[in-house]
Amino acid sequence: MRSLSRRPRRSTRRQLLGTGAGLALAGLAGCGSHADAKRTNSDDPWRQFEGTTLNFISENTAPTAAIAANLRPFTELTGIRVNIVTLELTALVQKVALDLASGQSQYQLVYADPYQVLAPYAKGLVDLRELASESSLPQLEGGFDDFIGTQLDAAGRFSEPDAVFALPYDCPTMIWQYRADLFEKYGDQLGNDLGFDPKPGDSSTWEQYAAIASWFNDNASEVEYGTGHQAKQHDSLMCDFSNLLWAYGGDYFEDGTTVGRIGKVDPGPCQLADDAGIAAAEMYASLLASADPASRTWDWDGVGAAFRAGRIAMCPNWHEFAASNETALPGKVGYARLPKGPARSANHYGGCGIGISANTLPNERRAAWLFLVWSTSPEIQLANLKSKAGGGTPTRTSVYELPEVRDAEQRPSAMPNILTAPAVSEAWQDENIGLRPKIPMWNECDTAIYTQLSRMLVGDATPAEAMRETAKRFDRIVARGWAG
């Protein structure tokens, strides 16, 4: 595919940010019934829908911040204007549900969270293979196969293994983030006292992680606690616990790999009350007992801030916190895949995709396809990676293979999130990725698991009681079915 940059202009960052802000605040076009986009005869496939306005509803994420700050190239390339509306995820889900139910398409482009949008509303999204097969439209550079396979499945598919309802757009993944300077300073003492090599690596276990955390509690003056966690009664608690659940051989449902990767409408009975689930809960409770007590008030932002402030020596957190880590603690942070349990290392993937509402009219959805091709292209993913306004990490294999990206894996790096590339590349392997259940009822199940885990952490339930009660609640939720 030829370069996506058309008639390049020099723009200051202030100008780009001003453009993005203006687009985000602009009044939405397309409300109510409206005519289809006009298709013009053009030798340039990118200019077929010049004059069209599209609306993109997104969670407030790093890739969307970067794109909103630099939309001018897309408009210059296509003649299409894009309004970007960013919301907190719960509000986004409500608006998307109402829009899909209306039969109209106020939002042609949708940030499709796999669990709260894709799973319950897959029938309301376009199968993107249809647009990819149209020879008159610009094609995906590298095709669907250039997207990292586990991410294309987890963020883009539901129920059937072939249809693609969204393109991987962001890819936050939980990894081990640690004070490399302190591990270097105390490494010999740690090893002598604990009897194992404390350096985070493929052989590290959760039991060793807990021992290292306790050692830092007692022996290092630079930090108050060895570890911190995102254990607030919130979605973050489910995310944090799930790493241990999978590592200890447990899962939410039988055939968890399929339920997490492709998704199911009916996943069967909950497995949390099995021995492996209870063992994971016991280990998690033990780990939190010696962690920073404020962990029970922190989500991912809270634990990230505590780590950057030098309060804790290590934590599991989403890899895209690396950019802020490198600003606060330049050169002092290390990144590794999460420790392993009796079964494996499991690293929670939280990525989302971008899709097209099936309510869009024929030409309108083709115009939306142009934005999908452009916004997920290797060129734009590389630009997002470099963006000062935000920017996530790529979802395409080809971007990680670029020489400048490979070079950025070493400090000094102009792309600090890429310092995590060795860790996340391991985390995304089939045997290491952690995928929560992709089922239409997940939002209710999520609330059930983090509510019971919270009871466990404050002593109102034993680990076994928490898992058994959660399993009962899951089964009731799933049995009730999905009416969406």
Short mmCIF file of C-alpha atoms in Angstrom, two decimals:
data_model
loop_
_atom_site.label_atom_id
_atom_site.label_comp_id
_atom_site.label_asym_id
_atom_site.label_seq_id
_atom_site.Cartn_x
_atom_site.Cartn_y
_atom_site.Cartn_z
CA MET A 1 0.00 0.00 0.00
CA ARG A 2 1.33 3.43 -0.82
CA SER A 3 2.12 5.87 1.95
CA LEU A 4 -0.94 7.07 3.81
CA SER A 5 0.51 10.57 4.12
CA ARG A 6 -0.98 12.86 1.50
CA ARG A 7 0.22 16.41 0.74
CA PRO A 8 2.23 16.56 4.00
CA ARG A 9 2.36 19.83 5.88
CA ARG A 10 4.50 20.92 8.76
CA SER A 11 2.34 21.37 11.85
CA THR A 12 3.23 22.30 15.37
CA ARG A 13 2.17 20.02 18.22
CA ARG A 14 -0.06 22.82 19.53
CA GLN A 15 -1.83 23.02 16.18
CA LEU A 16 -2.36 19.26 16.11
CA LEU A 17 -3.68 19.18 19.66
CA GLY A 18 -6.00 22.05 18.88
CA THR A 19 -7.33 20.22 15.83
CA GLY A 20 -7.95 17.06 17.88
CA ALA A 21 -9.72 18.95 20.64
CA GLY A 22 -11.93 20.77 18.17
CA LEU A 23 -12.95 17.52 16.53
CA ALA A 24 -13.65 15.84 19.85
CA LEU A 25 -15.93 18.67 20.94
CA ALA A 26 -17.68 19.19 17.62
CA GLY A 27 -21.40 18.49 17.38
CA LEU A 28 -22.10 15.02 16.09
CA ALA A 29 -23.31 14.55 12.57
CA GLY A 30 -25.58 11.73 11.59
CA CYS A 31 -28.11 11.92 14.42
CA GLY A 32 -31.42 10.39 13.51
CA SER A 33 -32.30 9.28 9.99
CA HIS A 34 -29.86 10.48 7.35
CA ALA A 35 -28.88 9.87 3.76
CA ASP A 36 -26.07 7.55 2.76
CA ALA A 37 -22.64 9.01 2.00
CA LYS A 38 -22.09 10.04 -1.59
CA ARG A 39 -19.65 8.00 -3.63
CA THR A 40 -17.76 9.89 -6.29
CA ASN A 41 -15.95 8.61 -9.34
CA SER A 42 -12.29 8.98 -8.49
CA ASP A 43 -9.12 7.31 -9.66
CA ASP A 44 -7.92 7.55 -6.08
CA PRO A 45 -9.64 4.87 -3.93
CA TRP A 46 -9.02 7.01 -0.85
CA ARG A 47 -11.10 9.93 -2.23
CA GLN A 48 -14.32 8.06 -3.12
CA PHE A 49 -16.23 9.44 -0.13
CA GLU A 50 -14.88 12.96 0.04
CA GLY A 51 -17.17 15.26 2.04
CA THR A 52 -18.43 12.48 4.37
CA THR A 53 -18.50 13.00 8.15
CA LEU A 54 -18.04 10.04 10.48
CA ASN A 55 -18.43 9.75 14.25
CA PHE A 56 -16.09 7.58 16.30
CA ILE A 57 -17.02 6.76 19.90
CA SER A 58 -14.08 5.54 21.96
CA GLU A 59 -12.95 4.98 25.48
CA ASN A 60 -10.38 7.58 26.49
CA THR A 61 -7.34 5.53 25.50
CA ALA A 62 -3.78 6.29 24.47
CA PRO A 63 -4.21 5.39 20.76
CA THR A 64 -7.34 7.55 20.48
CA ALA A 65 -5.55 10.48 22.15
CA ALA A 66 -2.73 10.19 19.63
CA ILE A 67 -5.08 9.92 16.65
CA ALA A 68 -7.26 12.80 17.84
CA ALA A 69 -4.14 14.96 18.02
CA ASN A 70 -3.23 14.17 14.43
CA LEU A 71 -6.39 13.64 12.37
CA ARG A 72 -5.44 16.16 9.70
CA PRO A 73 -3.49 13.62 7.59
CA PHE A 74 -6.57 11.40 7.34
CA THR A 75 -8.79 14.27 6.25
CA GLU A 76 -6.18 15.34 3.70
CA LEU A 77 -5.87 11.78 2.44
CA THR A 78 -9.60 11.09 2.13
CA GLY A 79 -11.61 14.30 2.36
CA ILE A 80 -13.50 12.63 5.24
CA ARG A 81 -14.02 14.41 8.56
CA VAL A 82 -14.05 12.36 11.76
CA ASN A 83 -15.60 13.51 15.03
CA ILE A 84 -14.11 11.68 18.00
CA VAL A 85 -16.10 11.38 21.21
CA THR A 86 -14.27 9.87 24.20
CA LEU A 87 -16.09 8.53 27.26
CA GLU A 88 -15.52 6.40 30.32
CA LEU A 89 -16.15 2.77 29.31
CA THR A 90 -19.46 2.30 31.14
CA ALA A 91 -20.94 5.40 29.52
CA LEU A 92 -19.60 4.30 26.14
CA VAL A 93 -21.25 0.89 26.44
CA GLN A 94 -24.60 2.49 27.27
CA LYS A 95 -24.45 4.82 24.27
CA VAL A 96 -23.37 2.07 21.89
CA ALA A 97 -26.17 -0.22 23.10
CA LEU A 98 -28.78 2.49 22.58
CA ASP A 99 -27.39 3.38 19.17
CA LEU A 100 -27.38 -0.22 17.94
CA ALA A 101 -30.91 -0.76 19.26
CA SER A 102 -32.18 2.37 17.50
CA GLY A 103 -31.47 0.99 14.04
CA GLN A 104 -29.62 4.22 13.23
CA SER A 105 -25.91 4.92 13.28
CA GLN A 106 -25.09 8.03 15.22
CA TYR A 107 -21.69 6.40 15.73
CA GLN A 108 -20.42 4.67 12.62
CA LEU A 109 -17.10 3.75 14.25
CA VAL A 110 -17.13 1.93 17.57
CA TYR A 111 -14.47 1.16 20.14
CA ALA A 112 -15.47 -2.46 20.67
CA ASP A 113 -14.47 -3.66 24.10
CA PRO A 114 -14.48 -7.48 23.68
CA TYR A 115 -16.48 -8.14 26.84
CA GLN A 116 -18.94 -5.26 27.07
CA VAL A 117 -19.48 -4.44 23.38
CA LEU A 118 -18.24 -7.24 21.11
CA ALA A 119 -19.62 -10.24 23.01
CA PRO A 120 -23.13 -8.89 23.70
CA TYR A 121 -23.49 -6.92 20.45
CA ALA A 122 -21.49 -8.80 17.81
CA LYS A 123 -24.58 -9.02 15.60
CA GLY A 124 -24.65 -5.24 15.57
CA LEU A 125 -21.18 -4.99 14.03
CA VAL A 126 -20.05 -5.44 10.43
CA ASP A 127 -18.07 -8.56 9.51
CA LEU A 128 -15.00 -6.75 8.21
CA ARG A 129 -14.12 -9.54 5.79
CA GLU A 130 -16.87 -8.19 3.53
CA LEU A 131 -15.15 -4.82 3.17
CA ALA A 132 -11.69 -6.35 2.95
CA SER A 133 -12.84 -8.33 -0.09
CA GLU A 134 -14.00 -5.26 -2.07
CA SER A 135 -11.33 -4.60 -4.67
CA SER A 136 -12.39 -0.97 -5.10
CA LEU A 137 -11.49 -0.15 -1.50
CA PRO A 138 -8.02 0.32 0.02
CA GLN A 139 -6.80 -2.92 1.52
CA LEU A 140 -5.26 -3.68 4.90
CA GLU A 141 -1.50 -3.56 4.54
CA GLY A 142 -0.32 -7.07 5.37
CA GLY A 143 -3.92 -8.26 5.63
CA PHE A 144 -5.51 -9.65 8.78
CA ASP A 145 -2.46 -11.88 9.27
CA ASP A 146 -0.23 -8.94 10.18
CA PHE A 147 -2.16 -8.47 13.43
CA ILE A 148 -0.83 -10.50 16.35
CA GLY A 149 -2.86 -13.70 16.24
CA THR A 150 -3.97 -13.91 19.86
CA GLN A 151 -5.04 -10.26 19.70
CA LEU A 152 -7.01 -10.61 16.46
CA ASP A 153 -8.95 -13.47 18.00
CA ALA A 154 -9.46 -11.91 21.44
CA ALA A 155 -10.31 -8.38 20.25
CA GLY A 156 -11.88 -9.13 16.89
CA ARG A 157 -13.87 -12.37 16.90
CA PHE A 158 -16.86 -13.73 18.74
CA SER A 159 -18.47 -17.16 18.78
CA GLU A 160 -17.40 -18.12 15.25
CA PRO A 161 -13.68 -18.54 14.50
CA ASP A 162 -13.64 -16.87 11.06
CA ALA A 163 -15.72 -13.68 11.20
CA VAL A 164 -13.80 -10.51 12.14
CA PHE A 165 -15.90 -7.82 13.82
CA ALA A 166 -13.11 -5.52 14.97
CA LEU A 167 -9.44 -4.82 14.28
CA PRO A 168 -7.03 -4.88 17.25
CA TYR A 169 -6.63 -1.26 18.28
CA ASP A 170 -4.87 -1.33 21.64
CA CYS A 171 -3.21 -4.11 23.62
CA PRO A 172 -2.61 -3.35 27.32
CA THR A 173 -1.20 -6.46 28.96
CA MET A 174 -0.25 -7.08 32.58
CA ILE A 175 3.44 -7.73 33.20
CA TRP A 176 5.89 -7.60 36.11
CA GLN A 177 7.20 -4.06 36.64
CA TYR A 178 10.04 -3.75 39.13
CA ARG A 179 12.72 -1.42 40.42
CA ALA A 180 15.69 -2.78 38.51
CA ASP A 181 18.03 -0.46 40.41
CA LEU A 182 16.98 -1.98 43.73
CA PHE A 183 17.17 -5.55 42.44
CA GLU A 184 20.70 -4.72 41.27
CA LYS A 185 21.67 -3.12 44.59
CA TYR A 186 20.29 -5.89 46.77
CA GLY A 187 20.57 -8.83 44.38
CA ASP A 188 23.33 -10.74 46.18
CA GLN A 189 21.77 -10.19 49.60
CA LEU A 190 18.34 -11.21 48.30
CA GLY A 191 19.75 -14.36 46.74
CA ASN A 192 21.72 -15.35 49.83
CA ASP A 193 18.81 -14.74 52.20
CA LEU A 194 16.10 -16.36 50.06
CA GLY A 195 18.08 -19.17 48.45
CA PHE A 196 17.18 -18.47 44.82
CA ASP A 197 18.07 -16.05 42.05
CA PRO A 198 15.72 -13.11 42.62
CA LYS A 199 16.13 -11.58 39.16
CA PRO A 200 12.74 -11.66 37.39
CA GLY A 201 12.82 -14.22 34.60
CA ASP A 202 11.20 -17.28 33.07
CA SER A 203 11.90 -19.44 36.13
CA SER A 204 10.40 -16.98 38.66
CA THR A 205 7.36 -18.22 40.58
CA TRP A 206 4.58 -16.46 42.47
CA GLU A 207 5.87 -17.99 45.70
CA GLN A 208 9.25 -16.39 44.99
CA TYR A 209 7.55 -13.11 44.14
CA ALA A 210 5.85 -13.15 47.53
CA ALA A 211 9.14 -13.93 49.29
CA ILE A 212 10.90 -11.07 47.48
CA ALA A 213 8.07 -8.70 48.44
CA SER A 214 8.36 -9.65 52.11
CA TRP A 215 12.14 -9.24 52.00
CA PHE A 216 11.82 -5.69 50.67
CA ASN A 217 9.28 -4.93 53.42
CA ASP A 218 11.91 -5.71 56.03
CA ASN A 219 15.23 -4.77 54.46
CA ALA A 220 15.05 -1.89 51.97
CA SER A 221 14.76 1.70 53.16
CA GLU A 222 14.18 3.09 49.66
CA VAL A 223 10.61 1.74 49.46
CA GLU A 224 7.89 1.26 52.05
CA TYR A 225 6.62 -2.06 50.67
CA GLY A 226 7.82 -4.81 48.39
CA THR A 227 4.68 -5.03 46.27
CA GLY A 228 1.42 -3.24 45.57
CA HIS A 229 -1.71 -4.36 43.75
CA GLN A 230 -4.81 -3.01 42.02
CA ALA A 231 -7.11 -4.64 44.56
CA LYS A 232 -9.87 -2.04 44.86
CA GLN A 233 -13.42 -3.45 44.63
CA HIS A 234 -13.42 -2.74 40.91
CA ASP A 235 -12.70 -4.40 37.57
CA SER A 236 -9.01 -3.96 38.41
CA LEU A 237 -9.30 -6.54 41.23
CA MET A 238 -10.62 -9.17 38.82
CA CYS A 239 -7.75 -8.38 36.43
CA ASP A 240 -5.12 -8.66 39.17
CA PHE A 241 -6.47 -11.91 40.61
CA SER A 242 -6.94 -13.57 37.22
CA ASN A 243 -3.19 -13.72 36.65
CA LEU A 244 -2.88 -16.08 39.61
CA LEU A 245 -6.05 -17.98 38.78
CA TRP A 246 -4.69 -19.03 35.39
CA ALA A 247 -1.13 -19.52 36.69
CA TYR A 248 -2.43 -22.00 39.26
CA GLY A 249 -4.31 -23.98 36.60
CA GLY A 250 -7.75 -22.58 37.35
CA ASP A 251 -10.18 -20.83 35.04
CA TYR A 252 -13.61 -19.28 35.04
CA PHE A 253 -15.16 -21.91 32.76
CA GLU A 254 -14.23 -25.23 31.19
CA ASP A 255 -12.28 -24.83 27.94
CA GLY A 256 -11.22 -21.39 29.09
CA THR A 257 -8.90 -20.98 26.11
CA THR A 258 -11.80 -21.05 23.65
CA VAL A 259 -14.11 -19.04 25.91
CA GLY A 260 -11.44 -16.37 26.28
CA ARG A 261 -10.03 -16.32 22.77
CA ILE A 262 -13.09 -16.78 20.54
CA GLY A 263 -15.94 -16.51 23.02
CA LYS A 264 -19.16 -18.40 23.68
CA VAL A 265 -22.77 -17.52 24.36
CA ASP A 266 -23.12 -20.45 26.78
CA PRO A 267 -19.81 -21.27 28.49
CA GLY A 268 -21.22 -23.97 30.81
CA PRO A 269 -20.75 -24.29 34.59
CA CYS A 270 -18.30 -22.04 36.41
CA GLN A 271 -15.04 -23.72 37.49
CA LEU A 272 -13.89 -21.25 40.17
CA ALA A 273 -14.76 -23.56 43.08
CA ASP A 274 -12.39 -26.25 41.80
CA ASP A 275 -9.22 -26.98 43.79
CA ALA A 276 -7.08 -24.86 41.45
CA GLY A 277 -9.35 -21.84 41.81
CA ILE A 278 -9.33 -22.08 45.59
CA ALA A 279 -5.53 -22.53 45.65
CA ALA A 280 -5.15 -19.38 43.53
CA ALA A 281 -7.44 -17.43 45.86
CA GLU A 282 -5.46 -18.61 48.88
CA MET A 283 -2.21 -17.49 47.27
CA TYR A 284 -3.70 -14.14 46.28
CA ALA A 285 -4.96 -13.52 49.83
CA SER A 286 -1.52 -14.39 51.20
CA LEU A 287 0.19 -12.09 48.73
CA LEU A 288 -2.10 -9.17 49.60
CA ALA A 289 -1.58 -9.73 53.31
CA SER A 290 2.05 -8.54 53.02
CA ALA A 291 1.46 -6.00 50.22
CA ASP A 292 1.02 -2.27 50.70
CA PRO A 293 -2.29 -2.02 52.65
CA ALA A 294 -3.38 0.78 50.33
CA SER A 295 -3.61 -1.82 47.56
CA ARG A 296 -7.25 -2.40 48.52
CA THR A 297 -7.96 1.22 47.53
CA TRP A 298 -6.04 1.18 44.24
CA ASP A 299 -7.06 0.44 40.69
CA TRP A 300 -4.40 0.34 37.93
CA ASP A 301 -3.87 4.09 38.09
CA GLY A 302 -3.42 3.99 41.86
CA VAL A 303 -0.83 1.23 41.89
CA GLY A 304 0.93 2.86 38.93
CA ALA A 305 1.19 6.15 40.80
CA ALA A 306 2.49 4.40 43.93
CA PHE A 307 5.16 2.63 41.91
CA ARG A 308 6.29 5.85 40.22
CA ALA A 309 6.38 7.62 43.59
CA GLY A 310 8.85 5.06 44.93
CA ARG A 311 6.44 3.60 47.47
CA ILE A 312 6.67 -0.02 46.26
CA ALA A 313 9.45 -2.09 44.73
CA MET A 314 7.34 -3.98 42.20
CA CYS A 315 3.82 -4.65 40.97
CA PRO A 316 1.83 -6.38 38.24
CA ASN A 317 0.40 -3.69 35.98
CA TRP A 318 -0.51 -2.92 32.38
CA HIS A 319 2.58 -2.61 30.21
CA GLU A 320 1.58 0.77 28.77
CA PHE A 321 2.39 2.39 32.12
CA ALA A 322 6.01 2.12 30.97
CA ALA A 323 5.91 5.57 29.37
CA SER A 324 5.07 7.28 32.66
CA ASN A 325 7.47 5.00 34.57
CA GLU A 326 10.33 6.13 32.37
CA THR A 327 9.50 9.78 33.02
CA ALA A 328 9.33 9.40 36.80
CA LEU A 329 12.06 6.77 37.24
CA PRO A 330 14.30 7.06 34.17
CA GLY A 331 16.46 3.99 33.68
CA LYS A 332 15.41 2.44 37.01
CA VAL A 333 12.56 0.14 35.94
CA GLY A 334 12.66 -3.39 34.59
CA TYR A 335 9.94 -5.35 32.81
CA ALA A 336 9.33 -9.11 32.67
CA ARG A 337 6.46 -11.46 32.05
CA LEU A 338 4.57 -12.35 35.22
CA PRO A 339 5.76 -15.17 37.51
CA LYS A 340 4.55 -18.67 36.90
CA GLY A 341 2.39 -20.87 39.09
CA PRO A 342 2.07 -24.66 39.11
CA ALA A 343 0.49 -24.54 35.62
CA ARG A 344 2.11 -21.63 33.75
CA SER A 345 2.82 -17.93 33.57
CA ALA A 346 -0.38 -16.05 32.74
CA ASN A 347 -0.43 -12.40 31.70
CA HIS A 348 -3.82 -10.70 31.54
CA TYR A 349 -4.56 -9.19 28.11
CA GLY A 350 -6.95 -6.24 28.13
CA GLY A 351 -6.90 -5.06 24.53
CA CYS A 352 -9.84 -3.80 22.51
CA GLY A 353 -10.74 -3.44 18.84
CA ILE A 354 -12.34 -0.90 16.58
CA GLY A 355 -15.36 -1.90 14.52
CA ILE A 356 -18.15 -0.53 12.34
CA SER A 357 -21.81 -0.39 13.31
CA ALA A 358 -23.97 -2.66 11.17
CA ASN A 359 -26.58 0.13 11.14
CA THR A 360 -24.39 2.14 8.77
CA LEU A 361 -25.56 2.53 5.19
CA PRO A 362 -23.53 0.89 2.39
CA ASN A 363 -21.33 3.82 1.36
CA GLU A 364 -21.08 5.09 4.91
CA ARG A 365 -19.62 1.79 6.07
CA ARG A 366 -17.15 1.88 3.19
CA ALA A 367 -16.06 5.34 4.30
CA ALA A 368 -15.70 3.99 7.85
CA TRP A 369 -13.56 1.16 6.48
CA LEU A 370 -11.09 3.76 5.18
CA PHE A 371 -10.67 5.03 8.74
CA LEU A 372 -10.13 1.51 10.07
CA VAL A 373 -7.48 0.82 7.44
CA TRP A 374 -5.75 4.12 8.15
CA SER A 375 -5.99 4.13 11.97
CA THR A 376 -4.64 0.58 12.37
CA SER A 377 -2.02 0.80 9.61
CA PRO A 378 1.66 0.20 10.41
CA GLU A 379 2.42 3.82 9.57
CA ILE A 380 -0.12 5.22 12.03
CA GLN A 381 0.73 2.67 14.73
CA LEU A 382 4.35 3.79 14.48
CA ALA A 383 3.27 7.44 14.67
CA ASN A 384 1.11 6.68 17.73
CA LEU A 385 4.08 5.01 19.37
CA LYS A 386 6.08 8.20 18.97
CA SER A 387 3.24 10.58 19.83
CA LYS A 388 3.73 13.13 22.60
CA ALA A 389 -0.06 13.30 23.02
CA GLY A 390 -0.41 9.68 24.07
CA GLY A 391 -0.08 6.66 21.87
CA GLY A 392 -0.38 2.97 22.60
CA THR A 393 1.78 0.05 21.53
CA PRO A 394 1.35 -1.65 18.16
CA THR A 395 -0.96 -4.57 17.48
CA ARG A 396 0.84 -5.51 14.26
CA THR A 397 3.81 -7.86 13.97
CA SER A 398 5.39 -5.81 11.18
CA VAL A 399 5.74 -2.71 13.38
CA TYR A 400 7.78 -4.59 15.97
CA GLU A 401 10.09 -5.77 13.18
CA LEU A 402 10.99 -2.24 12.03
CA PRO A 403 14.68 -1.46 12.72
CA GLU A 404 13.89 1.81 14.52
CA VAL A 405 11.42 0.02 16.79
CA ARG A 406 13.90 -2.75 17.56
CA ASP A 407 16.53 -0.14 18.38
CA ALA A 408 14.08 1.58 20.76
CA GLU A 409 13.94 -1.56 22.93
CA GLN A 410 17.19 -0.34 24.49
CA ARG A 411 17.71 2.83 26.52
CA PRO A 412 17.84 5.67 25.72
CA SER A 413 14.53 5.16 23.93
CA ALA A 414 12.30 7.66 22.17
CA MET A 415 9.50 5.07 22.42
CA PRO A 416 9.46 4.10 26.11
CA ASN A 417 6.54 1.67 25.83
CA ILE A 418 8.70 -0.44 23.52
CA LEU A 419 11.07 -1.10 26.41
CA THR A 420 8.44 -3.68 27.41
CA ALA A 421 8.52 -5.45 24.03
CA PRO A 422 10.60 -8.47 25.14
CA ALA A 423 8.22 -9.02 28.08
CA VAL A 424 4.94 -8.56 26.19
CA SER A 425 6.09 -10.63 23.23
CA GLU A 426 6.44 -13.50 25.69
CA ALA A 427 3.15 -12.61 27.36
CA TRP A 428 1.28 -12.77 24.05
CA GLN A 429 2.39 -16.32 23.27
CA ASP A 430 -0.50 -18.80 23.26
CA GLU A 431 0.79 -20.56 26.37
CA ASN A 432 1.25 -17.33 28.37
CA ILE A 433 -1.61 -15.02 27.46
CA GLY A 434 -4.42 -14.65 29.98
CA LEU A 435 -7.89 -14.15 28.51
CA ARG A 436 -10.94 -13.46 30.67
CA PRO A 437 -14.21 -15.05 29.46
CA LYS A 438 -15.67 -13.42 26.38
CA ILE A 439 -19.35 -14.01 27.07
CA PRO A 440 -22.37 -11.69 26.71
CA MET A 441 -22.98 -11.83 30.48
CA TRP A 442 -19.43 -10.93 31.49
CA ASN A 443 -20.20 -7.51 32.98
CA GLU A 444 -22.40 -9.08 35.68
CA CYS A 445 -19.92 -11.89 36.25
CA ASP A 446 -17.13 -9.37 36.64
CA THR A 447 -19.04 -7.61 39.39
CA ALA A 448 -19.65 -10.94 41.12
CA ILE A 449 -15.97 -11.96 41.18
CA TYR A 450 -14.55 -8.65 42.36
CA THR A 451 -17.26 -8.31 45.01
CA GLN A 452 -16.43 -11.71 46.52
CA LEU A 453 -12.68 -11.17 46.24
CA SER A 454 -13.10 -7.89 48.10
CA ARG A 455 -14.99 -9.71 50.88
CA MET A 456 -12.13 -12.19 51.06
CA LEU A 457 -9.47 -9.47 51.34
CA VAL A 458 -11.22 -7.78 54.29
CA GLY A 459 -11.74 -11.10 56.09
CA ASP A 460 -15.48 -11.49 55.55
CA ALA A 461 -15.00 -14.73 53.57
CA THR A 462 -12.34 -17.41 53.32
CA PRO A 463 -10.78 -18.01 49.89
CA ALA A 464 -12.83 -21.20 49.52
CA GLU A 465 -16.05 -19.43 50.51
CA ALA A 466 -15.36 -16.57 48.11
CA MET A 467 -14.76 -18.92 45.17
CA ARG A 468 -17.79 -21.08 45.91
CA GLU A 469 -20.10 -18.11 46.24
CA THR A 470 -18.72 -16.57 43.06
CA ALA A 471 -19.23 -19.83 41.17
CA LYS A 472 -22.87 -19.97 42.34
CA ARG A 473 -23.44 -16.40 41.19
CA PHE A 474 -21.80 -17.04 37.83
CA ASP A 475 -24.01 -20.06 37.23
CA ARG A 476 -27.16 -18.06 38.03
CA ILE A 477 -26.09 -15.25 35.71
CA VAL A 478 -25.24 -17.60 32.84
CA ALA A 479 -28.42 -19.66 33.33
CA ARG A 480 -30.49 -16.51 33.05
CA GLY A 481 -29.04 -16.05 29.57
CA TRP A 482 -28.60 -12.96 27.46
CA ALA A 483 -31.56 -11.01 26.21
CA GLY A 484 -29.56 -8.43 24.24
#
